[in-house]
Amino acid sequence: MTGDFLPEFNAVPVRGGYRGSYRLFDSQPFRFIPGGEPFMTAGQALNAAKDYVRERLNPPIRCEVTEAKDVLGLADWHEQRAAREAAQQEQALGAIVVKGRQVKIERRRA
């Protein structure tokens, strides 16, 4: 395209009313909006052309939401890591460190 992007709108008189037309670039000819029904006034035809170009240049944005899945198994890994570190602390210190304090773990045999 050699022309500049400059949307223009026009109302063309036809039998029984006006049809909306548009062009997006200076180098392009005017094109009628789809739907051959003429509008009663030129203002309605211009508004229809503006709405058509707005819809064409700004398509609706779709988004999809999926349920959260733990595909990599991170939750299980974090639990196993915490259990492993607690076992290491208990083996090394004889207690587990909770909030900066050592908490002694007593095990009873039944």
XYZ file of N, CA and C in Angstrom:
330
model
N 0.841 -1.179 0.000
C 0.000 0.000 0.000
C 0.888 1.245 0.000
N 0.608 2.098 -0.909
C 1.390 3.322 -0.985
C 0.704 4.469 -0.266
N -0.584 4.329 0.029
C -1.313 5.416 0.673
C -1.156 5.397 2.177
N -1.582 6.450 2.790
C -1.549 6.556 4.238
C -2.832 5.991 4.828
N -2.706 5.406 6.013
C -3.874 4.880 6.704
C -4.678 6.051 7.251
N -5.850 6.238 6.709
C -6.706 7.339 7.122
C -8.148 6.949 6.803
N -8.846 6.297 7.747
C -10.209 5.866 7.465
C -11.111 7.072 7.150
N -11.866 6.941 6.065
C -12.819 7.977 5.668
C -14.171 7.327 5.454
N -15.222 8.086 5.688
C -16.580 7.588 5.566
C -17.359 8.511 4.647
N -18.341 7.932 3.957
C -19.101 8.711 3.010
C -20.505 8.132 2.935
N -21.487 8.967 2.638
C -22.861 8.526 2.415
C -23.177 8.773 0.949
N -23.509 7.718 0.240
C -23.766 7.808 -1.200
C -25.287 7.753 -1.418
N -25.837 8.755 -2.109
C -27.279 8.705 -2.364
C -27.611 7.619 -3.387
N -28.582 6.795 -3.056
C -29.082 5.754 -3.956
C -30.607 5.856 -3.968
N -31.256 5.063 -4.815
C -32.708 5.102 -4.851
C -33.287 4.765 -3.491
N -34.075 5.630 -2.944
C -34.763 5.363 -1.688
C -33.943 5.663 -0.448
N -32.800 6.303 -0.529
C -32.046 6.632 0.672
C -30.565 6.789 0.414
N -29.773 6.405 1.414
C -28.312 6.553 1.360
C -27.664 5.248 1.776
N -26.518 4.947 1.164
C -25.717 3.797 1.570
C -24.398 4.289 2.132
N -23.947 3.633 3.170
C -22.673 3.987 3.787
C -21.515 3.389 3.026
N -20.437 4.150 2.901
C -19.227 3.641 2.263
C -18.021 4.087 3.083
N -16.912 3.406 2.856
C -15.697 3.683 3.631
C -14.480 3.385 2.778
N -13.354 3.901 3.203
C -12.053 3.479 2.705
C -11.060 3.638 3.838
N -10.114 2.719 3.896
C -9.139 2.719 4.987
C -7.852 3.450 4.621
N -7.486 3.457 3.343
C -6.258 4.095 2.879
C -6.593 5.119 1.803
N -5.748 6.134 1.677
C -5.970 7.169 0.675
C -5.949 6.621 -0.745
N -5.155 5.593 -0.991
C -4.996 5.076 -2.348
C -6.128 4.137 -2.760
N -6.995 3.727 -1.831
C -8.077 2.808 -2.147
C -9.342 3.564 -2.542
N -10.183 2.950 -3.370
C -11.487 3.563 -3.660
C -12.452 3.299 -2.498
N -13.526 4.057 -2.448
C -14.544 3.839 -1.433
C -15.254 2.518 -1.709
N -15.620 1.809 -0.615
C -16.327 0.538 -0.720
C -17.610 0.632 0.081
N -18.675 0.042 -0.424
C -19.933 0.004 0.313
C -19.830 -0.972 1.477
N -20.540 -0.653 2.558
C -20.597 -1.599 3.667
C -21.489 -2.760 3.243
N -21.248 -3.964 3.731
C -22.072 -5.114 3.348
C -23.517 -4.932 3.820
N -24.418 -5.523 3.101
C -25.844 -5.386 3.408
C -26.413 -4.270 2.551
N -27.141 -4.611 1.528
C -27.532 -3.635 0.523
C -28.693 -2.729 0.887
N -29.174 -2.748 2.120
C -30.317 -1.916 2.497
C -29.903 -0.454 2.621
N -30.576 0.426 1.918
C -30.266 1.856 2.072
C -30.871 2.404 3.370
N -30.212 3.420 3.915
C -30.690 4.071 5.131
C -31.489 5.303 4.743
N -32.375 5.708 5.624
C -33.253 6.832 5.322
C -32.500 8.160 5.277
N -31.497 8.329 6.167
C -30.765 9.598 6.214
C -29.275 9.349 5.992
N -28.583 10.401 5.608
C -27.135 10.306 5.401
C -26.416 10.062 6.726
N -26.921 10.635 7.812
C -26.303 10.434 9.123
C -26.345 8.983 9.552
N -27.463 8.304 9.296
C -27.558 6.880 9.632
C -26.571 6.066 8.805
N -26.417 6.415 7.524
C -25.475 5.705 6.668
C -24.044 5.922 7.140
N -23.703 7.149 7.543
C -22.342 7.416 8.050
C -22.087 6.652 9.339
N -23.065 6.646 10.244
C -22.899 5.917 11.509
C -22.754 4.421 11.263
N -23.506 3.889 10.292
C -23.381 2.463 9.975
C -21.994 2.160 9.413
N -21.471 3.037 8.569
C -20.126 2.831 8.018
C -19.077 2.892 9.123
N -19.226 3.839 10.049
C -18.272 3.942 11.163
C -18.325 2.709 12.049
N -19.529 2.219 12.331
C -19.657 1.019 13.158
C -19.036 -0.200 12.474
N -19.240 -0.316 11.158
C -18.676 -1.447 10.429
C -17.147 -1.416 10.473
N -16.560 -0.252 10.241
C -15.092 -0.139 10.256
C -14.566 -0.379 11.673
N -15.279 0.111 12.676
C -14.863 -0.100 14.068
C -14.850 -1.596 14.388
N -15.870 -2.324 13.961
C -15.911 -3.769 14.206
C -14.815 -4.495 13.430
N -14.549 -4.030 12.220
C -13.532 -4.679 11.390
C -12.124 -4.448 11.934
N -11.840 -3.254 12.444
C -10.498 -2.951 12.945
C -10.285 -3.415 14.381
N -11.351 -3.585 15.139
C -11.246 -3.977 16.542
C -12.049 -5.248 16.784
N -11.539 -6.400 16.378
C -12.294 -7.634 16.596
C -12.391 -7.928 18.086
N -13.421 -8.642 18.499
C -13.552 -8.954 19.927
C -12.406 -9.840 20.406
N -11.974 -9.605 21.615
C -10.881 -10.375 22.204
C -11.486 -11.537 22.976
N -11.034 -12.729 22.645
C -11.529 -13.912 23.329
C -10.528 -14.339 24.394
N -11.051 -14.811 25.474
C -10.172 -15.390 26.486
C -10.829 -16.661 27.002
N -10.028 -17.580 27.355
C -10.526 -18.843 27.870
C -9.887 -19.111 29.218
N -10.690 -19.618 30.121
C -10.217 -19.912 31.464
C -10.229 -21.426 31.640
N -9.129 -21.960 32.065
C -9.054 -23.392 32.326
C -8.847 -23.601 33.813
N -9.203 -24.772 34.248
C -9.008 -25.064 35.662
C -7.520 -25.285 35.929
N -7.108 -24.881 37.101
C -5.697 -24.994 37.461
C -5.354 -26.452 37.751
N -4.348 -26.945 37.077
C -3.885 -28.311 37.288
C -2.412 -28.270 37.667
N -2.055 -29.130 38.583
C -0.659 -29.231 38.991
C 0.018 -30.271 38.109
N 0.345 -29.865 36.898
C 0.883 -30.783 35.901
C 2.265 -31.294 36.304
N 3.082 -30.421 36.839
C 4.449 -30.808 37.191
C 4.551 -31.466 38.556
N 3.471 -31.474 39.330
C 3.503 -32.086 40.653
C 4.255 -31.239 41.667
N 4.168 -29.906 41.532
C 4.915 -29.027 42.433
C 4.414 -29.089 43.866
N 3.113 -29.231 44.070
C 2.584 -29.271 45.435
C 3.118 -30.494 46.180
N 3.110 -31.640 45.511
C 3.663 -32.849 46.141
C 5.154 -32.695 46.405
N 5.871 -32.094 45.470
C 7.303 -31.909 45.643
C 7.597 -31.026 46.851
N 6.819 -29.938 47.025
C 7.025 -29.055 48.174
C 6.752 -29.791 49.483
N 5.708 -30.611 49.511
C 5.410 -31.375 50.727
C 6.528 -32.372 51.042
N 7.003 -33.068 50.014
C 8.085 -34.030 50.228
C 9.366 -33.339 50.675
N 9.635 -32.168 50.105
C 10.840 -31.418 50.479
C 10.761 -30.967 51.934
N 9.596 -30.459 52.353
C 9.436 -30.023 53.750
C 9.592 -31.206 54.697
N 9.029 -32.349 54.340
C 9.163 -33.532 55.193
C 10.614 -33.989 55.252
N 11.303 -33.942 54.111
C 12.715 -34.349 54.071
C 13.576 -33.421 54.926
N 13.333 -32.093 54.823
C 14.112 -31.149 55.633
C 13.806 -31.294 57.120
N 12.543 -31.566 57.469
C 12.201 -31.782 58.881
C 12.901 -33.026 59.407
N 12.976 -34.067 58.598
C 13.667 -35.289 59.030
C 15.156 -35.034 59.197
N 15.755 -34.257 58.285
C 17.171 -33.930 58.408
C 17.441 -33.108 59.660
N 16.569 -32.134 59.959
C 16.753 -31.318 61.160
C 16.613 -32.175 62.412
N 15.641 -33.048 62.415
C 15.443 -33.894 63.593
C 16.630 -34.830 63.801
N 17.173 -35.331 62.715
C 18.311 -36.236 62.825
C 19.551 -35.487 63.313
N 19.770 -34.271 62.809
C 20.969 -33.522 63.157
C 20.863 -32.869 64.535
N 19.714 -32.275 64.842
C 19.582 -31.509 66.074
C 18.810 -32.229 67.170
N 18.066 -33.251 66.802
C 17.211 -33.908 67.787
C 15.913 -33.147 67.969
N 15.703 -32.124 67.162
C 14.488 -31.313 67.254
C 14.264 -30.652 65.888
N 13.121 -30.029 65.751
C 12.804 -29.297 64.521
C 12.794 -27.815 64.841
N 13.324 -26.999 63.937
C 13.347 -25.559 64.120
C 12.044 -24.986 63.567
N 11.251 -24.352 64.457
C 9.989 -23.726 64.064
C 10.034 -22.282 64.534
N 9.960 -21.340 63.622
C 9.984 -19.905 63.920
C 11.187 -19.533 64.784
N 12.333 -20.095 64.454
C 13.567 -19.739 65.147
C 13.788 -20.479 66.455
N 12.884 -21.343 66.855
C 13.050 -22.110 68.098
C 13.152 -23.590 67.778
N 13.871 -24.273 68.627
C 13.944 -25.717 68.478
C 12.792 -26.349 69.248
N 12.044 -27.196 68.547
C 10.928 -27.889 69.183
C 11.285 -29.360 69.244
N 11.334 -29.880 70.467
C 11.699 -31.278 70.673
C 10.534 -32.155 70.264
N 10.835 -33.231 69.550
C 9.811 -34.170 69.116
C 9.969 -35.442 69.940
N 8.888 -35.821 70.596
C 8.897 -37.039 71.397
C 8.091 -38.104 70.680
N 8.646 -39.237 70.586
C 7.934 -40.354 69.932
C 7.642 -41.420 70.991
N 6.429 -41.869 71.013
C 6.030 -42.895 71.976
C 5.733 -44.180 71.231
N 6.136 -45.274 71.841
C 5.829 -46.561 71.245
C 4.588 -47.122 71.936
N 3.724 -47.645 71.117
C 2.470 -48.154 71.679
C 2.564 -49.598 72.045
